[in-house]
Short mmCIF file of C-alpha atoms in Angstrom, two decimals:
data_model
loop_
_atom_site.label_atom_id
_atom_site.label_comp_id
_atom_site.label_asym_id
_atom_site.label_seq_id
_atom_site.Cartn_x
_atom_site.Cartn_y
_atom_site.Cartn_z
CA GLN A 59 2.72 12.80 8.71
CA SER A 60 2.36 9.02 9.13
CA ALA A 61 -0.92 7.24 8.11
CA LEU A 62 -3.29 6.22 10.89
CA THR A 63 -3.09 2.47 11.68
CA GLN A 64 -6.03 0.28 10.81
CA PRO A 65 -6.10 -3.57 10.68
CA ALA A 66 -5.68 -4.73 7.16
CA SER A 67 -8.67 -6.92 7.25
CA VAL A 68 -11.78 -7.65 9.39
CA SER A 69 -14.40 -10.23 8.72
CA GLY A 70 -17.65 -11.39 10.10
CA SER A 71 -20.69 -13.33 9.37
CA PRO A 72 -24.05 -11.72 8.36
CA GLY A 73 -25.89 -10.39 11.36
CA GLN A 74 -22.68 -10.05 13.44
CA SER A 75 -21.05 -6.90 14.66
CA ILE A 76 -17.53 -5.96 13.81
CA THR A 77 -15.36 -3.08 14.89
CA ILE A 78 -12.55 -1.39 12.97
CA SER A 79 -9.89 0.56 14.88
CA CYS A 80 -7.98 3.54 13.74
CA THR A 81 -4.91 4.47 15.85
CA GLY A 82 -3.20 7.81 15.59
CA THR A 83 -1.25 10.01 17.89
CA SER A 84 -1.89 12.97 20.25
CA GLY A 85 -1.29 15.13 17.22
CA ASP A 86 -4.26 13.95 15.26
CA VAL A 87 -6.90 11.50 16.55
CA GLY A 88 -6.10 12.21 20.19
CA ASN A 89 -6.23 15.91 19.93
CA TYR A 90 -9.28 16.72 17.73
CA ASN A 91 -12.87 15.44 17.30
CA PHE A 92 -12.56 15.58 13.54
CA VAL A 93 -12.37 11.95 12.78
CA SER A 94 -14.38 10.69 9.84
CA TRP A 95 -14.95 7.28 8.23
CA TYR A 96 -15.49 6.34 4.63
CA GLN A 97 -16.73 3.27 2.85
CA HIS A 98 -15.09 2.59 -0.51
CA HIS A 99 -16.20 0.05 -3.08
CA PRO A 100 -13.37 -0.15 -5.59
CA GLY A 101 -14.05 1.75 -8.87
CA LYS A 102 -16.73 3.88 -7.05
CA ALA A 103 -16.67 7.19 -5.26
CA PRO A 104 -15.84 6.83 -1.50
CA LYS A 105 -18.88 7.48 0.83
CA LEU A 106 -18.94 9.36 4.10
CA MET A 107 -20.36 6.97 6.81
CA ILE A 108 -19.32 8.96 9.97
CA SER A 109 -18.11 12.54 10.63
CA GLU A 110 -16.88 14.21 13.67
CA VAL A 111 -16.17 10.91 15.56
CA SER A 112 -19.72 9.73 15.86
CA LYS A 113 -22.06 11.82 13.73
CA ARG A 114 -24.04 9.79 11.09
CA PRO A 115 -24.96 11.71 7.92
CA SER A 116 -28.38 11.52 6.63
CA GLY A 117 -29.04 8.28 4.64
CA VAL A 118 -26.37 6.26 6.33
CA SER A 119 -27.79 3.28 8.13
CA ASN A 120 -27.88 3.28 11.94
CA ARG A 121 -25.99 0.10 11.84
CA PHE A 122 -22.84 2.15 11.57
CA SER A 123 -21.58 4.02 14.62
CA GLY A 124 -18.35 5.77 15.59
CA SER A 125 -16.50 6.45 18.89
CA LYS A 126 -13.07 7.55 20.13
CA SER A 127 -10.96 6.84 23.14
CA GLY A 128 -7.58 8.55 23.48
CA ASN A 129 -5.67 8.14 20.29
CA THR A 130 -7.98 5.45 18.78
CA ALA A 131 -11.04 5.92 17.00
CA SER A 132 -13.41 3.07 16.12
CA LEU A 133 -16.04 2.15 13.62
CA THR A 134 -18.66 -0.37 14.58
CA ILE A 135 -20.83 -2.12 11.98
CA SER A 136 -23.71 -3.95 13.50
CA GLY A 137 -26.01 -6.43 11.85
CA LEU A 138 -23.36 -7.09 9.24
CA GLN A 139 -24.84 -7.26 5.65
CA ALA A 140 -23.29 -8.49 2.41
CA GLU A 141 -23.55 -4.96 1.04
CA ASP A 142 -21.06 -3.75 3.78
CA GLU A 143 -18.32 -5.63 2.15
CA ALA A 144 -15.90 -2.94 1.08
CA ASP A 145 -12.72 -1.00 2.14
CA TYR A 146 -13.22 1.31 5.09
CA TYR A 147 -10.81 4.30 5.80
CA CYS A 148 -10.66 6.62 8.77
CA CYS A 149 -9.41 10.21 8.38
CA SER A 150 -8.42 12.70 11.11
CA TYR A 151 -7.61 16.40 11.14
CA ALA A 152 -3.89 16.66 12.01
CA GLY A 153 -3.45 20.29 12.78
CA SER A 154 -2.22 23.19 10.67
CA ASP A 155 -5.10 22.61 8.27
CA THR A 156 -3.83 19.18 7.34
CA TYR A 157 -5.40 15.86 7.36
CA VAL A 158 -4.33 12.17 7.35
CA PHE A 159 -5.96 9.00 6.29
CA GLY A 160 -5.81 5.51 7.77
CA THR A 161 -4.13 2.57 6.08
CA GLY A 162 -7.56 1.08 5.21
CA THR A 163 -9.45 -1.99 6.30
CA LYS A 164 -11.02 -4.67 3.98
CA VAL A 165 -14.21 -5.87 5.40
CA THR A 166 -15.24 -9.24 4.35
CA VAL A 167 -18.77 -10.71 4.96
CA LEU A 168 -18.31 -14.48 5.34
CA GLN B 163 -28.32 14.83 -9.13
CA VAL B 164 -25.60 16.43 -7.02
CA GLN B 165 -22.23 14.98 -7.97
CA LEU B 166 -18.66 15.78 -8.71
CA VAL B 167 -17.59 15.01 -12.32
CA GLN B 168 -13.99 14.42 -12.84
CA SER B 169 -12.07 14.43 -16.11
CA GLY B 170 -10.94 11.32 -17.89
CA ALA B 171 -7.99 9.09 -17.48
CA GLU B 172 -4.52 10.43 -18.46
CA VAL B 173 -1.26 8.90 -19.52
CA GLU B 174 1.88 10.89 -19.00
CA LYS B 175 5.55 10.35 -19.39
CA PRO B 176 7.83 10.66 -16.45
CA GLY B 177 8.87 14.37 -15.78
CA ALA B 178 5.65 15.70 -17.28
CA SER B 179 2.64 17.44 -15.58
CA VAL B 180 -0.94 16.43 -15.33
CA LYS B 181 -3.97 18.55 -14.77
CA VAL B 182 -7.23 16.95 -13.38
CA SER B 183 -10.49 18.81 -13.21
CA CYS B 184 -13.41 18.32 -10.87
CA LYS B 185 -16.73 19.95 -11.87
CA ALA B 186 -19.78 20.28 -9.60
CA SER B 187 -23.01 19.56 -11.29
CA GLU B 188 -26.32 21.05 -10.13
CA TYR B 189 -24.82 23.33 -7.52
CA THR B 190 -22.08 25.91 -6.83
CA LEU B 191 -18.95 25.19 -4.93
CA THR B 192 -19.06 28.64 -3.25
CA GLY B 193 -18.45 28.25 0.36
CA TYR B 194 -16.88 24.83 0.09
CA TYR B 195 -13.37 23.51 0.43
CA MET B 196 -12.26 21.03 -2.30
CA HIS B 197 -9.73 18.46 -1.25
CA TRP B 198 -7.61 16.09 -3.48
CA VAL B 199 -6.81 12.60 -2.36
CA ARG B 200 -5.03 9.88 -4.30
CA GLN B 201 -4.91 6.08 -4.21
CA ALA B 202 -2.01 4.27 -5.67
CA PRO B 203 -2.47 0.77 -6.99
CA GLY B 204 -3.02 -1.55 -4.09
CA GLN B 205 -2.47 1.22 -1.65
CA GLY B 206 -4.73 3.37 0.75
CA LEU B 207 -5.98 6.85 0.33
CA GLU B 208 -3.43 9.73 0.69
CA TRP B 209 -4.52 13.26 1.40
CA MET B 210 -2.84 15.84 -0.99
CA GLY B 211 -4.27 19.18 0.04
CA TRP B 212 -7.29 21.49 -0.38
CA ILE B 213 -8.42 24.82 -2.05
CA TYR B 214 -11.07 27.08 -0.55
CA PHE B 215 -13.39 27.96 -3.37
CA ASN B 216 -14.31 31.42 -2.23
CA SER B 217 -10.83 32.89 -1.93
CA GLY B 218 -8.58 30.41 -3.80
CA GLY B 219 -6.59 29.83 -0.72
CA THR B 220 -4.82 26.52 -0.61
CA LYS B 221 -3.05 24.15 1.80
CA TYR B 222 -0.85 21.41 0.48
CA ALA B 223 0.52 18.27 2.25
CA GLN B 224 4.19 18.68 2.85
CA LYS B 225 4.96 15.61 0.59
CA PHE B 226 3.62 17.58 -2.55
CA GLN B 227 4.83 21.00 -1.76
CA GLY B 228 6.39 22.58 -4.81
CA ARG B 229 4.86 19.92 -7.15
CA VAL B 230 1.16 20.49 -6.77
CA THR B 231 -0.89 23.35 -7.68
CA MET B 232 -4.73 23.52 -6.87
CA THR B 233 -6.78 26.15 -8.57
CA ARG B 234 -10.45 26.84 -9.27
CA ASP B 235 -12.76 28.52 -11.77
CA THR B 236 -15.64 29.84 -9.87
CA SER B 237 -17.65 30.70 -13.08
CA ILE B 238 -17.99 27.02 -13.95
CA SER B 239 -17.79 25.57 -10.48
CA THR B 240 -14.63 23.59 -11.30
CA ALA B 241 -11.60 22.83 -9.23
CA TYR B 242 -8.22 21.69 -10.70
CA MET B 243 -5.24 19.81 -9.45
CA GLU B 244 -2.07 19.99 -11.38
CA LEU B 245 0.82 17.74 -10.43
CA SER B 246 4.32 18.26 -11.95
CA ARG B 247 7.57 16.36 -12.37
CA LEU B 248 5.65 13.17 -12.43
CA GLY B 249 7.29 9.92 -11.46
CA SER B 250 6.09 6.28 -11.72
CA ASP B 251 5.02 6.45 -8.14
CA ASP B 252 2.45 9.16 -9.10
CA THR B 253 0.55 6.49 -10.99
CA ALA B 254 -2.84 6.54 -9.03
CA VAL B 255 -6.43 7.32 -8.97
CA TYR B 256 -6.96 11.00 -7.96
CA PHE B 257 -10.21 11.97 -6.22
CA CYS B 258 -11.67 15.24 -5.49
CA ALA B 259 -13.69 15.48 -2.30
CA ARG B 260 -15.99 18.28 -1.09
CA ASP B 261 -15.63 19.66 2.47
CA PRO B 262 -18.61 21.68 3.49
CA GLY B 263 -16.95 23.80 6.06
CA SER B 264 -13.58 22.75 7.38
CA LEU B 265 -15.17 20.36 9.81
CA GLY B 266 -12.80 17.60 8.87
CA TYR B 267 -15.00 15.54 6.59
CA PHE B 268 -15.72 15.06 3.01
CA ASP B 269 -19.37 14.68 2.20
CA LEU B 270 -19.23 14.20 -1.59
CA TRP B 271 -16.55 12.62 -3.70
CA GLY B 272 -15.71 12.32 -7.36
CA ARG B 273 -15.36 8.84 -8.92
CA GLY B 274 -11.57 9.42 -9.48
CA THR B 275 -9.34 10.01 -12.44
CA LEU B 276 -6.68 7.42 -13.20
CA VAL B 277 -3.29 8.91 -14.01
CA THR B 278 -0.72 6.50 -15.46
CA VAL B 279 2.87 7.49 -15.65
CA SER B 280 4.70 5.52 -17.98
CA SER B 281 7.58 5.90 -20.52
#
């Protein structure tokens, strides 16, 4: 099972919007609406930001949104803030009770 | 405060085994799946497998089949991940992550356990 493909880094200025892509295949992202996104500050526990493609858990800012088209899922962060600087990972169900993570994206707030 | 508390850092020699624990504080893990995910230095997250707390049923990533064993102790709401025949490429931070119902997401994570494999 190959990792989902994410850009290594994305940057933006405070207040801007950025989008992180997550490209898989018809065997994972393209076939299931079980794509989730995680924010990870090194040394801390990862945090769930989006579940089931576009659902935002309680307590997560509405500046975070998720979507999917074909084999590519996306996470958009609007109104970028300094605290959003972190690593972001997508994850997809890949069939047969297995899961696969993305390669990870480092978000830098300029 | 609801959290997953993992065991402390480990240093093991190549060929040895390591067992990492993950305890739920303030609640029971009954009804949940517990996944294990690792992150090697400078690398991304890698899914290793899950255990269903009710039955003890497991599913492992093909990469770790034959080397990983996930167990649980329901009496103390603790999950375990044992990895055998360690190599240097198993040096990583190992996370446990709670799955509330096999809906493909992990709503609570531990802070990770660093396992270093070194001779």
